[in-house]
Amino acid sequence: MTATPAFAHALLHWFDQHGRSHLPWQHNRTPYRVWVSEIMLQQTQVSTAIPFYERFMAAMPTVRDLAKAPEDTVLHLWTGLGYYARARNLHRSAKLICTDYDGRFPDNLDDLISLPGIGRSTAGAILCLAMGGRAPILDGNVKRVLARYYAVEGWPGQRAVSDQLWALAERNTPHKRVADYTQAIMDLGATCCKRTQPSCTTCPVQTKCRALATQSQAAFPGRKPQKPKPSRQCWFAIAITSSGEVLLQKRAATGIWGGLWAPPEFSDEGSATQWLQNTVGISADHYDLGAPFHHVFTHFKLEATPVYAQCSENRPALPTVKVDDEELRWFSLHPVPSVGLPAPIVRLLKTLSNNA
Ligand code: SF4
């Protein structure tokens, strides 16, 4: 058996005294529970993720429950977490695990990685934390710890930098207590080697940390080269009935806010008003422009202007054909509907609900 590397040895010793043990996904560890937590934590802080995780697990405690759930339920439970492709991929993978693997998670990296939304690090975490396997992980916390400890230069999004970090992750992963080591390095990144103001004086690997030796912790990991984000404008056509209902459209499965419900979106005001006239028969003198709101996506900034149209009668009949093949439905505003909704649309509907 290979000896435990000194780095791992120091981390395990520290973990026994200072590691986290109170997080909900650390109890009753199953591949499913670890998987959902890893996906939620990809772009979300632990403190934000915990209530979402607990709601998700209460509604869908097993992979079979997730596979059977309607997509609207899954997206509703994800509303507020953003990056909705994560939820759609969870749902797709749960179905595949049930159909192709009889409801049991595959126990090897290659099969795990073949599932939608499961990358090498998530697969490694599932294997180590819930299945007794050995594989390195390289999530954001681990990248930061290793980049600082070894003073690895460059942005980890670049292939050469990522390869270097993976090699270091592999070299340091011990053959014993792999689950504890995996949790330990994640905990070190979250509680000690923090993004800003790391607590180097309490760090178990401080004596050999190259970033600390040169007081250059803030330089690692290297930052992504910044390009200004382009801006986009859109107009939302918002038809409201006198009885407090709003017309929403289920968006196409792919693209921004894929599979979520939102008012129909247009690239100019004229198209929005034309659509309102054609679809719900609201004449041109019944429109009202709302204050634009802004939302920042990974690749662009959006400025959205609501075009409000109050229907004089209840529930104008919908067209018999779907618009652009996407489903239209009237929803009550009281309460705001329990389907997948983008966070800015939740805020918009809550304002409408309060004013309706
Ligand atoms: S000494 Fe500081 S910078 Fe180095 S690994 Fe520890 S916490 Fe991170």
XYZ file of N, CA and C in Angstrom, residues 5-140:
408
model
N 0.521 10.595 1.447
C 1.381 11.766 1.247
C 1.310 12.700 2.463
N 2.414 13.416 2.718
C 2.483 14.282 3.903
C 1.352 15.316 3.889
N 1.024 15.842 2.720
C -0.045 16.827 2.589
C -1.373 16.235 3.096
N -1.679 15.025 2.617
C -2.933 14.373 3.031
C -2.897 14.045 4.518
N -1.735 13.630 4.990
C -1.599 13.274 6.394
C -1.936 14.485 7.272
N -1.370 15.634 6.929
C -1.621 16.859 7.708
C -3.107 17.240 7.646
N -3.691 17.086 6.455
C -5.115 17.453 6.309
C -6.017 16.541 7.132
N -5.713 15.249 7.126
C -6.547 14.299 7.875
C -6.460 14.576 9.376
N -5.264 14.896 9.835
C -5.079 15.205 11.256
C -5.922 16.442 11.630
N -5.867 17.452 10.779
C -6.641 18.685 10.991
C -8.148 18.391 10.936
N -8.529 17.553 9.974
C -9.948 17.237 9.759
C -10.561 16.578 11.000
N -9.765 15.729 11.665
C -10.299 15.031 12.840
C -10.709 16.007 13.942
N -10.096 17.171 13.956
C -10.448 18.162 14.990
C -11.331 19.289 14.468
N -11.124 19.678 13.219
C -11.774 20.900 12.740
C -12.698 20.705 11.528
N -12.798 19.492 11.021
C -13.623 19.291 9.829
C -15.101 19.534 10.111
N -15.846 19.817 9.047
C -17.291 20.046 9.222
C -18.008 18.692 9.288
N -19.003 18.606 10.145
C -19.747 17.340 10.201
C -21.248 17.593 10.308
N -21.643 18.867 10.185
C -23.042 19.214 10.442
C -23.841 19.443 9.146
N -23.196 19.336 7.991
C -23.912 19.669 6.754
C -24.903 18.548 6.408
N -26.088 18.915 5.898
C -27.128 17.882 5.736
C -26.707 16.726 4.826
N -25.864 16.981 3.822
C -25.481 15.913 2.902
C -24.366 15.032 3.487
N -23.872 15.389 4.694
C -22.861 14.531 5.329
C -23.518 13.409 6.129
N -24.826 13.470 6.275
C -25.529 12.425 7.020
C -26.269 11.525 6.040
N -26.402 10.260 6.434
C -27.087 9.305 5.566
C -26.535 9.420 4.142
N -25.208 9.310 4.029
C -24.560 9.534 2.731
C -24.909 8.438 1.730
N -25.616 8.819 0.707
C -25.896 7.901 -0.398
C -25.375 8.581 -1.652
N -25.125 7.820 -2.718
C -24.678 8.464 -3.961
C -25.653 9.561 -4.399
N -26.950 9.330 -4.236
C -27.945 10.318 -4.656
C -27.812 11.614 -3.856
N -27.715 11.480 -2.529
C -27.634 12.677 -1.681
C -26.335 13.451 -1.946
N -25.238 12.718 -2.135
C -23.965 13.389 -2.433
C -24.051 14.080 -3.794
N -24.612 13.398 -4.762
C -24.718 13.939 -6.119
C -25.505 15.255 -6.124
N -26.692 15.246 -5.510
C -27.516 16.466 -5.505
C -26.757 17.606 -4.810
N -26.070 17.301 -3.700
C -25.340 18.367 -2.998
C -24.213 18.909 -3.869
N -23.498 18.020 -4.542
C -22.375 18.480 -5.378
C -22.869 19.375 -6.515
N -24.006 19.012 -7.095
C -24.524 19.825 -8.211
C -24.996 21.179 -7.671
N -25.686 21.177 -6.531
C -26.147 22.461 -5.968
C -24.972 23.358 -5.611
N -23.891 22.746 -5.106
C -22.771 23.558 -4.609
C -21.871 24.065 -5.734
N -22.126 23.631 -6.969
C -21.244 24.060 -8.061
C -21.228 25.581 -8.229
N -22.378 26.222 -8.125
C -22.382 27.679 -8.294
C -23.088 28.369 -7.137
N -23.201 27.682 -6.008
C -23.999 28.221 -4.908
C -23.243 28.046 -3.590
N -23.303 29.067 -2.743
C -22.671 28.994 -1.419
C -23.381 27.956 -0.551
N -22.613 27.368 0.386
C -23.181 26.332 1.263
C -24.415 26.853 2.002
N -24.300 28.066 2.587
C -25.408 28.559 3.417
C -26.669 28.777 2.567
N -26.499 29.165 1.313
C -27.661 29.347 0.419
C -28.219 27.984 0.018
N -27.322 27.031 -0.220
C -27.762 25.732 -0.752
C -28.545 24.908 0.279
N -28.217 25.051 1.571
C -28.798 24.143 2.577
C -30.341 24.109 2.552
N -31.039 25.267 2.623
C -32.510 25.152 2.619
C -33.057 24.579 1.306
N -32.403 24.892 0.177
C -32.839 24.313 -1.102
C -32.645 22.796 -1.067
N -31.501 22.380 -0.522
C -31.185 20.943 -0.461
C -32.217 20.218 0.397
N -32.542 20.811 1.538
C -33.477 20.129 2.431
C -34.868 20.034 1.807
N -35.297 21.102 1.110
C -36.601 21.046 0.434
C -36.588 19.994 -0.672
N -35.488 19.971 -1.431
C -35.361 19.031 -2.552
C -35.437 17.593 -2.043
N -34.694 17.314 -0.952
C -34.664 15.951 -0.419
C -36.000 15.552 0.214
N -36.675 16.526 0.831
C -37.979 16.211 1.422
C -38.976 15.848 0.324
N -38.899 16.554 -0.819
C -39.845 16.299 -1.910
C -39.459 15.059 -2.707
N -38.143 14.824 -2.858
C -37.679 13.712 -3.703
C -36.528 13.001 -3.006
N -36.840 12.131 -2.041
C -35.773 11.533 -1.227
C -34.907 10.502 -1.951
N -35.353 9.995 -3.091
C -34.543 8.984 -3.796
C -34.438 9.348 -5.273
N -33.506 8.681 -5.938
C -33.318 8.949 -7.365
C -34.566 8.545 -8.156
N -35.281 7.537 -7.680
C -36.523 7.132 -8.381
C -37.593 8.217 -8.244
N -37.660 8.847 -7.061
C -38.630 9.941 -6.880
C -38.308 11.080 -7.839
N -37.020 11.386 -7.977
C -36.626 12.464 -8.891
C -36.962 12.090 -10.336
N -36.673 10.854 -10.708
C -36.937 10.421 -12.089
C -38.428 10.515 -12.420
N -39.276 10.244 -11.430
C -40.734 10.237 -11.684
C -41.356 11.628 -11.618
N -40.647 12.582 -11.027
C -41.242 13.906 -10.795
C -41.453 14.655 -12.107
N -42.531 15.446 -12.220
C -42.695 16.291 -13.408
C -41.584 17.346 -13.458
N -41.191 17.713 -14.668
C -40.109 18.698 -14.807
C -40.446 20.008 -14.103
N -41.719 20.416 -14.157
C -42.105 21.672 -13.499
C -41.836 21.620 -12.000
N -42.022 20.448 -11.387
C -41.763 20.322 -9.941
C -40.271 20.467 -9.658
N -39.454 19.810 -10.485
C -37.998 19.875 -10.283
C -37.524 21.324 -10.441
N -37.993 21.982 -11.486
C -37.548 23.366 -11.737
C -38.089 24.309 -10.661
N -39.283 24.026 -10.171
C -39.814 24.855 -9.079
C -38.923 24.753 -7.842
N -38.480 23.536 -7.523
C -37.611 23.355 -6.346
C -36.242 24.001 -6.556
N -35.899 24.264 -7.808
C -34.612 24.894 -8.130
C -34.746 26.415 -8.243
N -35.975 26.912 -8.260
C -36.190 28.349 -8.472
C -35.464 29.152 -7.400
N -34.591 30.067 -7.844
C -33.791 30.877 -6.924
C -32.334 30.451 -6.904
N -32.038 29.228 -7.365
C -30.641 28.768 -7.369
C -29.915 29.173 -8.643
N -30.674 29.454 -9.711
C -30.040 29.841 -10.973
C -29.377 28.654 -11.679
N -28.801 28.929 -12.825
C -28.122 27.892 -13.635
C -29.018 26.654 -13.752
N -30.177 26.855 -14.391
C -31.220 25.824 -14.395
C -30.852 24.585 -15.197
N -29.814 24.702 -16.038
C -29.366 23.494 -16.752
C -28.963 22.426 -15.739
N -28.507 22.858 -14.562
C -28.129 21.879 -13.534
C -29.339 21.022 -13.150
N -30.491 21.666 -12.966
C -31.698 20.929 -12.557
C -32.196 20.033 -13.692
N -32.149 20.551 -14.920
C -32.608 19.728 -16.049
C -31.711 18.499 -16.216
N -30.395 18.706 -16.030
C -29.476 17.569 -16.148
C -29.669 16.564 -15.011
N -29.936 17.051 -13.803
C -30.222 16.133 -12.691
C -31.406 15.236 -13.054
N -32.434 15.878 -13.586
C -33.657 15.153 -13.920
C -33.381 14.103 -15.004
N -32.649 14.528 -16.053
C -32.333 13.594 -17.150
C -31.484 12.434 -16.639
N -30.485 12.761 -15.799
C -29.608 11.692 -15.296
C -30.371 10.733 -14.397
N -31.286 11.264 -13.578
C -32.069 10.382 -12.698
C -32.863 9.380 -13.540
N -33.435 9.867 -14.648
C -34.203 8.958 -15.514
C -33.284 7.885 -16.103
N -32.079 8.306 -16.527
C -31.140 7.334 -17.112
C -30.674 6.318 -16.065
N -30.447 6.780 -14.830
C -30.007 5.850 -13.777
C -31.101 4.801 -13.537
N -32.364 5.230 -13.628
C -33.466 4.283 -13.421
C -33.650 3.343 -14.608
N -33.509 3.879 -15.835
C -33.755 3.002 -16.994
C -32.529 2.137 -17.320
N -31.334 2.714 -17.234
C -30.132 1.977 -17.696
C -29.406 1.245 -16.571
N -29.608 1.677 -15.325
C -28.840 1.071 -14.219
C -29.761 0.575 -13.104
N -31.035 0.396 -13.437
C -31.997 -0.154 -12.475
C -32.041 0.643 -11.163
N -31.846 1.945 -11.266
C -31.983 2.796 -10.085
C -30.751 2.844 -9.196
N -29.662 2.161 -9.611
C -28.428 2.202 -8.794
C -27.365 3.000 -9.528
N -26.627 3.801 -8.783
C -25.581 4.603 -9.419
C -24.464 3.696 -9.932
N -23.976 3.936 -11.152
C -22.821 3.157 -11.612
C -21.631 3.410 -10.687
N -20.796 2.373 -10.493
C -19.716 2.501 -9.507
C -18.349 2.702 -10.163
N -18.337 3.312 -11.345
C -17.041 3.627 -11.954
C -17.113 5.009 -12.606
N -15.936 5.636 -12.685
C -15.869 7.027 -13.153
C -16.450 7.202 -14.546
N -16.074 6.307 -15.461
C -16.479 6.508 -16.862
C -18.002 6.525 -17.015
N -18.674 5.580 -16.363
C -20.139 5.536 -16.490
C -20.782 6.734 -15.794
N -20.212 7.135 -14.663
C -20.766 8.320 -13.975
C -20.611 9.558 -14.858
N -19.430 9.707 -15.457
C -19.161 10.899 -16.270
C -20.022 10.912 -17.536
N -20.474 9.741 -17.964
C -21.307 9.710 -19.182
C -22.710 10.268 -18.920
N -23.075 10.466 -17.647
C -24.417 10.986 -17.337
C -24.443 12.513 -17.481
N -25.574 13.069 -17.945
C -25.631 14.523 -18.166
C -25.335 15.305 -16.886
N -24.450 16.275 -17.000
C -24.181 17.196 -15.888
C -23.193 16.671 -14.866
N -22.686 15.438 -15.044
C -21.718 14.896 -14.077
C -20.325 14.969 -14.696
N -19.499 15.840 -14.160
C -18.124 15.967 -14.635
C -17.200 15.098 -13.794
N -15.925 15.207 -14.084
C -14.938 14.335 -13.424
C -14.908 14.571 -11.912
N -15.014 15.830 -11.482
C -14.925 16.107 -10.049
C -16.168 15.598 -9.314
N -17.338 15.833 -9.886
C -18.571 15.347 -9.250
C -18.574 13.820 -9.189
N -18.139 13.191 -10.276
C -18.076 11.719 -10.288
C -17.113 11.238 -9.204
N -15.974 11.916 -9.077
C -15.000 11.538 -8.049
C -15.591 11.682 -6.658
N -16.321 12.758 -6.427
C -16.920 12.978 -5.105
C -17.945 11.887 -4.790
N -18.775 11.528 -5.765
C -19.778 10.476 -5.534
C -19.072 9.160 -5.177
N -18.030 8.835 -5.967
C -17.309 7.581 -5.721
C -16.655 7.552 -4.343
N -15.977 8.664 -3.991
C -15.214 8.691 -2.720
C -16.131 8.809 -1.514
N -17.099 9.726 -1.609
C -17.873 10.057 -0.416
C -18.974 9.043 -0.127
N -19.469 8.387 -1.173
C -20.641 7.524 -0.941
C -20.458 6.081 -1.371
N -19.354 5.749 -2.060
C -19.244 4.384 -2.585
C -17.932 3.714 -2.197
N -17.143 4.354 -1.358
C -15.897 3.720 -0.890
C -14.812 3.626 -1.943
N -14.925 4.406 -3.030
C -13.917 4.354 -4.094
C -12.791 5.347 -3.862
N -11.860 5.388 -4.814
C -10.766 6.354 -4.731
C -10.662 7.078 -6.069
N -10.819 8.393 -6.015
C -10.665 9.224 -7.215
C -10.413 10.647 -6.739
N -9.593 11.411 -7.446
C -9.378 12.800 -7.030
C -10.601 13.652 -7.342
N -10.733 14.745 -6.615
C -11.762 15.734 -6.979
C -11.071 17.073 -7.185
N -11.727 17.958 -7.909
C -11.129 19.270 -8.170
C -12.250 20.308 -8.300
N -12.952 20.534 -7.199
C -13.972 21.594 -7.239
C -13.294 22.934 -6.941
N -14.088 23.986 -6.824
C -13.513 25.329 -6.662
C -12.632 25.442 -5.423
